[in-house]
Amino acid sequence: MTKNMGGRQLTGAQMVVKALKDQGVDAVFGYPGGAVLPIYDEIFQQNEIRHFLVRHEQAAVHAAEGYARSTGKVGVALVTSGPGATNAVTGLTDALMDSIPILVISGQVPTFMIGSDAFQEADTVGITRPCTKHNWLVKDTAALSGVLHEAFHVARSGRPGPVLVDIPKDVQFASAEYLPPTKVSTSHYRPKLQGDPAEIERLVALMEGAERPVFYTGGGVINSGPEASRLLRGLVEATGFPITSTLMGLGAYPASGDKWLGMLGMHGTYEANMAMHGCDLLINVGARFDDRITGRIDAFSPNSRKVHIDIDASSINKVIKADVPILGDVAHVLEDALALWKARGSRTNAGKLGTWRKRVQEWRAVRCLDFKQEGAVIKPQYAVSRLEALTKDRDRYICTEVGQHQMWAAQYMGFEAPNRWMTSGGLGTMGYGQPASMGVQVAHPESLVINVAGEASWLMNMQEMGTMVQYRLPVKQFILNNERLGMVRQWQELLHGERYSQSWSEALPDFVKLAEAFGAKGIRCQDPADLDDAIVEMLDHDGPVIFDCLVEKHENCFPMIPSGKAHNEMLMTNARMQGAINATGAVLV
Amino acid sequence: MPPLKLKKGSTSHSAYNLRPTFSDVQERHTLAVLVDNEVGVLARVIGLFSGRGYNIESLTVAEVDHEGHTSRITVVTTGTPQVIEQIKAQLGRIVPVHDVHDLTVEGQVVERELALFKVQGTGDKRIEALRLAEIFRANVVDSTLDSFVFEITGDVGKIDAFADLMRPIGLVEMGRTGVAALSRGARA
């Protein structure tokens, strides 16, 4: 192919392994197949990069996501052509929606067979174009190392996201010169990090005058790195403003902090949503005004000036008009804002702020998350609360699947640090949590990793128990089993005349026997009195556990902003649910 | 709880009537998008428009720098001011996109399109076609005893007007390139 320019000649397959090492990758999640055999052959002949054999390619991508979210590094998955690549699509879309930096390497049929409908051929770059930040089909081995380094650069720069590199089998066999990351000039793609100083000055001026301010933070704070969380805490302390967060941003500000309002949005707390509705200054830090957050847009935070800090220009003014748009990286912008706040000797509007804090205190006093554990059946909220109480002081990572249990975990668990909470927010991917928890455990082998799950979501990727047992990944699968698709059931109760169409799992497996069949430990608990002991038994077991927690079957998740309603129209209990959603709201999801 | 009374196909119940009301005014903008001429770049741009429900009125693309392998995509689109801003921001975050120029807001624009028209007819119709072509400064690029192919360049309005005139005379086929555009003045 190309002439030797003095660099090292490597095969394409060797380049893949070398590039991963040079990029600091220590774990890859994947599944072999015909079109990636040369790469697997290279993986076999080295020990620096550990490969984890998943049971389904979707799980490889979610595991890479879990790895990335809990470390801030780029997660890597390796799949074969055709079905291997198409199985990766859900994970790629999930990572795109939640801005998670991952690299998927897919095998492809040899270049001379592309377009011939060859065995296990799929137009992988075509299929994944709308669900990646960028993707590449590499048809020349000489270009491969450059593309791989560029792929890492694109995945982690700016608003992070998934990238895919599709490598035909003949390109893996052919040799060319390998270029290390230092020798590759990455593209023009260099998103702006620094915010406009004039806009930051407007932000500081608004903070000085604000009477009813609130910080509304999101996943952008987590993605910007631990420094962003530190600076955010500094700014909250300096101003004393209350702070809420989206599902994605939990942990950026500690749940034990006295300015913490809890999560906002559809299942957010009363105090967070009321503060959003009543504020006069809304400071959005790395969130995107998602429809789960805003509710009815024309009634969203009607009397506030809105500041929006985001690294992605397309997020600003997409849904909600920003009065002060600040395009830049969260950490950079917060650093400048905090420095300016201090340099100006800024003071908050203390008198008005005191009144605002009192109102927030009144909303808090509603105690919207209170519940009563009565009788012989475990309430799911109680199960999550006990799990929280028994694990909160440990070095702990929490993943979830998608549904009611996810919201209860977000409501009843407290996150003190960033990168400790892995959940599928934007795409809402059932089946995400179990493989993600696997990826987290790989990245943090000594830590406690728990996947809070619903039985229906969990079954979607249950095959990964095999992976956990094979690699002795001691992840705890904490399943809130209500034998229902709980969130679907809740919406049917609310919206569809209590006609529970297909939301009942009639033939569930015996989860204890299932655990044993995989060679793991199974624990079942159905009595509230046994719950603490059972959780401790789960935590004490040195290995993967499936915890089958039988809970109240018809519990609904509150508070809830019904679709098409405003933040101050929250439902707090079942009593007011009937007829709460009108026809216009019903078409929303 | 009474069943929902949603009319089938009713747009008044669309989720989108809950969208923000920035402004309803539809604007027509001509965007110039400078991209790396790499495989699939046009698909990325077109996929963005279809995937997010934006309009494409016209689209032209060609490599304009053969050494640097950069192409210029000229796209004419319509939307509310907020949608236009979204389109530009979304285009801007595609990795191989270097620059997005909104020619419509950056000043005066020269827009040109090339079109070919096949007109059939004999006798008076043939003479009338030639007369009109002369008025519109269209050139004859092919002729038989009972047909012409005209070549015409101009802005979209001129070509539309020529087509309207030629249709009753015997316009049987038309090919249009879509708009190429540059800003007026010395600045690039």
mmCIF file of C-alpha atoms in Angstrom, chain A residues 209-504:
data_model
loop_
_atom_site.group_PDB
_atom_site.id
_atom_site.type_symbol
_atom_site.label_atom_id
_atom_site.label_comp_id
_atom_site.label_asym_id
_atom_site.label_seq_id
_atom_site.Cartn_x
_atom_site.Cartn_y
_atom_site.Cartn_z
ATOM 1 C CA GLY A 209 -29.830 41.756 41.292
ATOM 2 C CA ALA A 210 -31.815 38.527 41.367
ATOM 3 C CA GLU A 211 -34.697 38.297 43.803
ATOM 4 C CA ARG A 212 -35.814 34.742 43.113
ATOM 5 C CA PRO A 213 -32.928 32.920 41.424
ATOM 6 C CA VAL A 214 -32.484 29.214 40.759
ATOM 7 C CA PHE A 215 -29.727 27.123 39.208
ATOM 8 C CA TYR A 216 -31.032 24.506 36.789
ATOM 9 C CA THR A 217 -28.150 22.161 36.003
ATOM 10 C CA GLY A 218 -27.810 19.190 33.689
ATOM 11 C CA GLY A 219 -25.594 16.499 32.237
ATOM 12 C CA GLY A 220 -23.330 19.138 30.732
ATOM 13 C CA VAL A 221 -21.845 19.735 34.172
ATOM 14 C CA ILE A 222 -20.975 16.044 34.495
ATOM 15 C CA ASN A 223 -19.619 15.895 30.939
ATOM 16 C CA SER A 224 -17.469 18.954 31.484
ATOM 17 C CA GLY A 225 -15.526 17.009 34.127
ATOM 18 C CA PRO A 226 -15.150 16.993 37.927
ATOM 19 C CA GLU A 227 -13.733 20.521 37.851
ATOM 20 C CA ALA A 228 -17.094 21.790 36.582
ATOM 21 C CA SER A 229 -18.865 20.238 39.585
ATOM 22 C CA ARG A 230 -16.317 21.815 41.934
ATOM 23 C CA LEU A 231 -16.824 25.238 40.358
ATOM 24 C CA LEU A 232 -20.597 24.841 40.405
ATOM 25 C CA ARG A 233 -20.472 24.120 44.131
ATOM 26 C CA GLY A 234 -18.266 27.177 44.552
ATOM 27 C CA LEU A 235 -20.745 29.392 42.732
ATOM 28 C CA VAL A 236 -23.701 28.004 44.705
ATOM 29 C CA GLU A 237 -21.842 28.632 47.958
ATOM 30 C CA ALA A 238 -20.821 32.142 46.868
ATOM 31 C CA THR A 239 -24.366 33.118 45.941
ATOM 32 C CA GLY A 240 -26.508 30.941 48.171
ATOM 33 C CA PHE A 241 -28.954 30.358 45.307
ATOM 34 C CA PRO A 242 -31.074 27.195 45.401
ATOM 35 C CA ILE A 243 -30.154 24.543 42.853
ATOM 36 C CA THR A 244 -32.004 21.790 41.052
ATOM 37 C CA SER A 245 -30.839 19.342 38.424
ATOM 38 C CA THR A 246 -32.100 17.181 35.614
ATOM 39 C CA LEU A 247 -31.923 13.398 35.801
ATOM 40 C CA MET A 248 -28.630 13.581 33.895
ATOM 41 C CA GLY A 249 -26.960 16.058 36.218
ATOM 42 C CA LEU A 250 -27.503 14.365 39.582
ATOM 43 C CA GLY A 251 -24.361 14.409 41.708
ATOM 44 C CA ALA A 252 -22.877 17.610 40.280
ATOM 45 C CA TYR A 253 -24.153 19.360 43.402
ATOM 46 C CA PRO A 254 -24.347 17.107 46.472
ATOM 47 C CA ALA A 255 -27.788 15.914 47.522
ATOM 48 C CA SER A 256 -26.800 16.646 51.126
ATOM 49 C CA GLY A 257 -26.083 20.301 50.297
ATOM 50 C CA ASP A 258 -28.478 22.743 51.950
ATOM 51 C CA LYS A 259 -29.223 24.549 48.671
ATOM 52 C CA TRP A 260 -30.343 21.312 47.024
ATOM 53 C CA LEU A 261 -33.956 21.212 45.811
ATOM 54 C CA GLY A 262 -33.927 17.704 44.396
ATOM 55 C CA MET A 263 -34.501 16.759 40.778
ATOM 56 C CA LEU A 264 -36.907 18.806 38.671
ATOM 57 C CA GLY A 265 -39.250 17.897 35.857
ATOM 58 C CA MET A 266 -42.039 15.427 35.218
ATOM 59 C CA HIS A 267 -41.261 13.416 38.372
ATOM 60 C CA GLY A 268 -39.241 16.100 40.082
ATOM 61 C CA THR A 269 -39.835 17.444 43.557
ATOM 62 C CA TYR A 270 -42.508 19.969 44.430
ATOM 63 C CA GLU A 271 -39.932 22.489 45.631
ATOM 64 C CA ALA A 272 -37.783 22.197 42.499
ATOM 65 C CA ASN A 273 -40.676 22.624 40.091
ATOM 66 C CA MET A 274 -42.302 25.418 42.075
ATOM 67 C CA ALA A 275 -38.963 27.226 42.238
ATOM 68 C CA MET A 276 -38.596 26.878 38.472
ATOM 69 C CA HIS A 277 -42.096 28.239 37.992
ATOM 70 C CA GLY A 278 -41.722 31.125 40.390
ATOM 71 C CA CYS A 279 -38.152 32.253 39.817
ATOM 72 C CA ASP A 280 -37.101 35.570 38.305
ATOM 73 C CA LEU A 281 -33.660 34.346 37.248
ATOM 74 C CA LEU A 282 -33.164 30.896 35.798
ATOM 75 C CA ILE A 283 -29.543 29.881 35.272
ATOM 76 C CA ASN A 284 -29.367 26.837 33.026
ATOM 77 C CA VAL A 285 -25.958 25.212 33.340
ATOM 78 C CA GLY A 286 -25.450 22.452 30.778
ATOM 79 C CA ALA A 287 -29.050 21.335 30.407
ATOM 80 C CA ARG A 288 -31.193 21.448 27.283
ATOM 81 C CA PHE A 289 -34.787 22.313 28.253
ATOM 82 C CA ASP A 290 -35.925 18.785 27.482
ATOM 83 C CA ASP A 291 -39.683 18.201 27.340
ATOM 84 C CA ARG A 292 -39.463 16.108 30.559
ATOM 85 C CA ILE A 293 -38.245 19.286 32.217
ATOM 86 C CA THR A 294 -40.290 22.063 30.710
ATOM 87 C CA GLY A 295 -43.768 20.555 30.650
ATOM 88 C CA ARG A 296 -46.044 22.971 28.831
ATOM 89 C CA ILE A 297 -43.708 25.387 27.123
ATOM 90 C CA ASP A 298 -45.899 28.455 27.017
ATOM 91 C CA ALA A 299 -46.307 28.182 30.792
ATOM 92 C CA PHE A 300 -42.687 27.323 31.542
ATOM 93 C CA SER A 301 -41.040 29.562 34.131
ATOM 94 C CA PRO A 302 -43.125 32.498 32.901
ATOM 95 C CA ASN A 303 -41.544 35.380 34.811
ATOM 96 C CA SER A 304 -37.838 34.666 34.637
ATOM 97 C CA ARG A 305 -34.841 35.948 32.764
ATOM 98 C CA LYS A 306 -33.129 32.907 31.340
ATOM 99 C CA VAL A 307 -29.399 32.340 31.141
ATOM 100 C CA HIS A 308 -28.305 29.318 29.145
ATOM 101 C CA ILE A 309 -24.754 27.958 29.336
ATOM 102 C CA ASP A 310 -24.177 25.237 26.742
ATOM 103 C CA ILE A 311 -21.308 24.068 24.566
ATOM 104 C CA ASP A 312 -23.696 23.152 21.759
ATOM 105 C CA ALA A 313 -25.022 26.168 19.853
ATOM 106 C CA SER A 314 -27.972 24.129 18.604
ATOM 107 C CA SER A 315 -29.214 23.647 22.184
ATOM 108 C CA ILE A 316 -29.502 27.368 22.755
ATOM 109 C CA ASN A 317 -32.850 28.856 21.661
ATOM 110 C CA LYS A 318 -33.999 25.442 20.431
ATOM 111 C CA VAL A 319 -36.932 25.201 22.815
ATOM 112 C CA ILE A 320 -36.747 28.135 25.222
ATOM 113 C CA LYS A 321 -35.550 31.580 24.267
ATOM 114 C CA ALA A 322 -32.409 32.513 26.203
ATOM 115 C CA ASP A 323 -32.060 36.101 27.380
ATOM 116 C CA VAL A 324 -28.368 35.544 28.039
ATOM 117 C CA PRO A 325 -26.931 32.816 25.816
ATOM 118 C CA ILE A 326 -23.419 31.701 26.786
ATOM 119 C CA LEU A 327 -21.802 29.377 24.303
ATOM 120 C CA GLY A 328 -18.934 27.505 25.947
ATOM 121 C CA ASP A 329 -17.762 24.695 28.166
ATOM 122 C CA VAL A 330 -19.447 24.637 31.577
ATOM 123 C CA ALA A 331 -16.201 24.514 33.579
ATOM 124 C CA HIS A 332 -14.635 27.378 31.612
ATOM 125 C CA VAL A 333 -17.736 29.559 31.882
ATOM 126 C CA LEU A 334 -18.244 28.845 35.593
ATOM 127 C CA GLU A 335 -14.597 29.575 36.288
ATOM 128 C CA ASP A 336 -14.869 32.955 34.568
ATOM 129 C CA ALA A 337 -18.200 33.739 36.242
ATOM 130 C CA LEU A 338 -16.895 32.841 39.696
ATOM 131 C CA ALA A 339 -13.700 34.840 39.141
ATOM 132 C CA LEU A 340 -15.707 37.863 38.018
ATOM 133 C CA TRP A 341 -18.110 37.492 40.953
ATOM 134 C CA LYS A 342 -15.177 37.586 43.342
ATOM 135 C CA ALA A 343 -13.288 40.319 41.457
ATOM 136 C CA ARG A 344 -16.317 42.615 41.525
ATOM 137 C CA GLY A 345 -16.863 41.918 45.207
ATOM 138 C CA SER A 346 -20.386 40.953 44.202
ATOM 139 C CA ARG A 347 -23.166 40.779 46.747
ATOM 140 C CA THR A 348 -26.499 39.114 46.332
ATOM 141 C CA ASN A 349 -29.770 40.904 46.889
ATOM 142 C CA ALA A 350 -29.808 39.565 50.445
ATOM 143 C CA GLY A 351 -33.181 40.862 51.615
ATOM 144 C CA LYS A 352 -35.195 39.558 48.668
ATOM 145 C CA LEU A 353 -33.165 36.375 48.614
ATOM 146 C CA GLY A 354 -34.127 35.728 52.238
ATOM 147 C CA THR A 355 -37.812 35.957 51.327
ATOM 148 C CA TRP A 356 -37.233 33.605 48.397
ATOM 149 C CA ARG A 357 -35.476 31.086 50.636
ATOM 150 C CA LYS A 358 -38.450 31.162 52.990
ATOM 151 C CA ARG A 359 -40.800 30.360 50.133
ATOM 152 C CA VAL A 360 -38.545 27.502 49.050
ATOM 153 C CA GLN A 361 -38.614 26.292 52.650
ATOM 154 C CA GLU A 362 -42.422 26.323 52.602
ATOM 155 C CA TRP A 363 -42.446 24.234 49.440
ATOM 156 C CA ARG A 364 -39.970 21.848 51.008
ATOM 157 C CA ALA A 365 -42.266 21.531 54.001
ATOM 158 C CA VAL A 366 -44.873 19.917 51.728
ATOM 159 C CA ARG A 367 -42.545 16.894 51.868
ATOM 160 C CA CYS A 368 -43.682 15.688 48.461
ATOM 161 C CA LEU A 369 -41.728 12.442 48.582
ATOM 162 C CA ASP A 370 -43.146 11.218 51.889
ATOM 163 C CA PHE A 371 -44.788 7.822 51.825
ATOM 164 C CA LYS A 372 -46.090 5.377 54.390
ATOM 165 C CA GLN A 373 -44.745 1.860 54.550
ATOM 166 C CA GLU A 374 -47.694 -0.031 55.993
ATOM 167 C CA GLY A 375 -48.815 -3.622 55.917
ATOM 168 C CA ALA A 376 -47.087 -6.714 54.669
ATOM 169 C CA VAL A 377 -46.164 -5.553 51.173
ATOM 170 C CA ILE A 378 -42.984 -3.667 50.398
ATOM 171 C CA LYS A 379 -43.529 -0.255 48.861
ATOM 172 C CA PRO A 380 -41.020 0.375 46.068
ATOM 173 C CA GLN A 381 -40.180 3.760 47.577
ATOM 174 C CA TYR A 382 -39.389 1.997 50.838
ATOM 175 C CA ALA A 383 -37.157 -0.529 49.092
ATOM 176 C CA VAL A 384 -35.166 2.232 47.390
ATOM 177 C CA SER A 385 -34.975 4.250 50.621
ATOM 178 C CA ARG A 386 -33.585 1.269 52.531
ATOM 179 C CA LEU A 387 -31.104 0.555 49.749
ATOM 180 C CA GLU A 388 -30.033 4.185 49.988
ATOM 181 C CA ALA A 389 -29.714 4.097 53.762
ATOM 182 C CA LEU A 390 -27.656 0.924 53.728
ATOM 183 C CA THR A 391 -25.286 1.961 50.933
ATOM 184 C CA LYS A 392 -24.959 5.752 50.992
ATOM 185 C CA ASP A 393 -21.709 5.778 52.961
ATOM 186 C CA ARG A 394 -20.014 3.320 50.680
ATOM 187 C CA ASP A 395 -17.942 3.867 47.538
ATOM 188 C CA ARG A 396 -21.003 3.374 45.404
ATOM 189 C CA TYR A 397 -22.157 3.618 41.765
ATOM 190 C CA ILE A 398 -25.820 3.382 40.806
ATOM 191 C CA CYS A 399 -27.236 2.418 37.419
ATOM 192 C CA THR A 400 -30.879 2.062 36.489
ATOM 193 C CA GLU A 401 -33.087 0.693 33.797
ATOM 194 C CA VAL A 402 -36.005 2.823 32.584
ATOM 195 C CA GLY A 403 -39.381 3.344 34.183
ATOM 196 C CA GLN A 404 -40.882 3.911 37.613
ATOM 197 C CA HIS A 405 -37.937 2.349 39.470
ATOM 198 C CA GLN A 406 -35.643 4.814 37.665
ATOM 199 C CA MET A 407 -37.641 7.770 38.926
ATOM 200 C CA TRP A 408 -37.786 6.352 42.448
ATOM 201 C CA ALA A 409 -34.025 5.854 42.416
ATOM 202 C CA ALA A 410 -33.573 9.460 41.282
ATOM 203 C CA GLN A 411 -35.976 10.684 43.966
ATOM 204 C CA TYR A 412 -34.920 8.581 46.958
ATOM 205 C CA MET A 413 -31.202 8.141 46.440
ATOM 206 C CA GLY A 414 -28.752 10.932 47.153
ATOM 207 C CA PHE A 415 -25.764 11.561 44.923
ATOM 208 C CA GLU A 416 -22.845 13.368 46.462
ATOM 209 C CA ALA A 417 -20.399 13.316 43.562
ATOM 210 C CA PRO A 418 -20.496 13.369 39.756
ATOM 211 C CA ASN A 419 -20.058 10.225 37.620
ATOM 212 C CA ARG A 420 -21.794 8.068 40.231
ATOM 213 C CA TRP A 421 -25.161 7.856 38.522
ATOM 214 C CA MET A 422 -25.683 6.109 35.185
ATOM 215 C CA THR A 423 -29.160 6.158 33.672
ATOM 216 C CA SER A 424 -30.657 6.392 30.215
ATOM 217 C CA GLY A 425 -32.302 9.800 30.111
ATOM 218 C CA GLY A 426 -32.840 11.075 26.590
ATOM 219 C CA LEU A 427 -33.588 7.838 24.811
ATOM 220 C CA GLY A 428 -35.147 6.039 27.774
ATOM 221 C CA THR A 429 -33.650 2.685 26.864
ATOM 222 C CA MET A 430 -35.092 -0.251 28.773
ATOM 223 C CA GLY A 431 -32.313 -2.798 29.094
ATOM 224 C CA TYR A 432 -29.667 -0.131 29.568
ATOM 225 C CA GLY A 433 -28.874 -0.586 33.247
ATOM 226 C CA GLN A 434 -27.636 -4.110 33.495
ATOM 227 C CA PRO A 435 -24.930 -3.867 30.807
ATOM 228 C CA ALA A 436 -24.090 -0.326 31.924
ATOM 229 C CA SER A 437 -23.528 -1.579 35.471
ATOM 230 C CA MET A 438 -21.193 -4.172 34.012
ATOM 231 C CA GLY A 439 -19.137 -1.442 32.354
ATOM 232 C CA VAL A 440 -19.045 0.561 35.585
ATOM 233 C CA GLN A 441 -17.837 -2.450 37.571
ATOM 234 C CA VAL A 442 -15.078 -3.074 35.015
ATOM 235 C CA ALA A 443 -13.914 0.523 35.452
ATOM 236 C CA HIS A 444 -14.201 0.383 39.258
ATOM 237 C CA PRO A 445 -13.506 -3.191 40.301
ATOM 238 C CA GLU A 446 -13.292 -2.426 44.022
ATOM 239 C CA SER A 447 -16.453 -0.322 44.229
ATOM 240 C CA LEU A 448 -20.032 -1.266 44.973
ATOM 241 C CA VAL A 449 -22.078 -1.165 41.772
ATOM 242 C CA ILE A 450 -25.842 -1.527 41.950
ATOM 243 C CA ASN A 451 -28.326 -1.621 39.114
ATOM 244 C CA VAL A 452 -31.724 -0.508 40.376
ATOM 245 C CA ALA A 453 -34.075 -2.218 37.941
ATOM 246 C CA GLY A 454 -37.613 -3.086 37.101
ATOM 247 C CA GLU A 455 -38.201 -6.703 36.196
ATOM 248 C CA ALA A 456 -39.426 -5.864 32.701
ATOM 249 C CA SER A 457 -36.481 -3.654 31.738
ATOM 250 C CA TRP A 458 -34.065 -6.064 33.338
ATOM 251 C CA LEU A 459 -35.264 -8.976 31.219
ATOM 252 C CA MET A 460 -34.399 -7.058 28.060
ATOM 253 C CA ASN A 461 -30.686 -7.690 28.550
ATOM 254 C CA MET A 462 -30.715 -10.465 31.131
ATOM 255 C CA GLN A 463 -28.315 -12.551 29.051
ATOM 256 C CA GLU A 464 -25.507 -10.376 30.430
ATOM 257 C CA MET A 465 -25.633 -12.274 33.719
ATOM 258 C CA GLY A 466 -23.422 -14.693 31.823
ATOM 259 C CA THR A 467 -20.827 -11.985 31.229
ATOM 260 C CA MET A 468 -20.894 -10.925 34.878
ATOM 261 C CA VAL A 469 -20.373 -14.449 36.082
ATOM 262 C CA GLN A 470 -17.629 -15.146 33.539
ATOM 263 C CA TYR A 471 -15.607 -12.081 34.585
ATOM 264 C CA ARG A 472 -16.619 -12.247 38.279
ATOM 265 C CA LEU A 473 -18.151 -8.775 38.145
ATOM 266 C CA PRO A 474 -19.946 -8.511 41.504
ATOM 267 C CA VAL A 475 -22.717 -6.178 40.322
ATOM 268 C CA LYS A 476 -25.871 -6.177 42.413
ATOM 269 C CA GLN A 477 -29.054 -6.348 40.353
ATOM 270 C CA PHE A 478 -31.691 -4.815 42.618
ATOM 271 C CA ILE A 479 -34.997 -5.575 40.898
ATOM 272 C CA LEU A 480 -38.211 -3.888 42.031
ATOM 273 C CA ASN A 481 -40.562 -6.585 40.861
ATOM 274 C CA ASN A 482 -44.174 -5.472 40.485
ATOM 275 C CA GLU A 483 -44.953 -7.929 37.681
ATOM 276 C CA ARG A 484 -46.064 -4.933 35.653
ATOM 277 C CA LEU A 485 -44.618 -2.499 33.149
ATOM 278 C CA GLY A 486 -45.078 0.014 35.910
ATOM 279 C CA MET A 487 -44.793 3.305 34.052
ATOM 280 C CA VAL A 488 -46.908 2.062 31.156
ATOM 281 C CA ARG A 489 -49.470 0.834 33.678
ATOM 282 C CA GLN A 490 -49.444 4.215 35.421
ATOM 283 C CA TRP A 491 -50.111 6.051 32.151
ATOM 284 C CA GLN A 492 -52.876 3.614 31.240
ATOM 285 C CA GLU A 493 -54.493 4.298 34.596
ATOM 286 C CA LEU A 494 -54.112 8.011 34.020
ATOM 287 C CA LEU A 495 -54.950 8.249 30.344
ATOM 288 C CA HIS A 496 -56.620 5.162 29.026
ATOM 289 C CA GLY A 497 -59.489 4.400 31.364
ATOM 290 C CA GLU A 498 -57.578 1.828 33.403
ATOM 291 C CA ARG A 499 -57.428 -0.491 30.429
ATOM 292 C CA TYR A 500 -54.127 -2.203 31.137
ATOM 293 C CA SER A 501 -53.270 -3.261 27.631
ATOM 294 C CA GLN A 502 -50.226 -5.550 27.550
ATOM 295 C CA SER A 503 -48.604 -4.032 30.627
ATOM 296 C CA TRP A 504 -48.728 -7.188 32.740
#
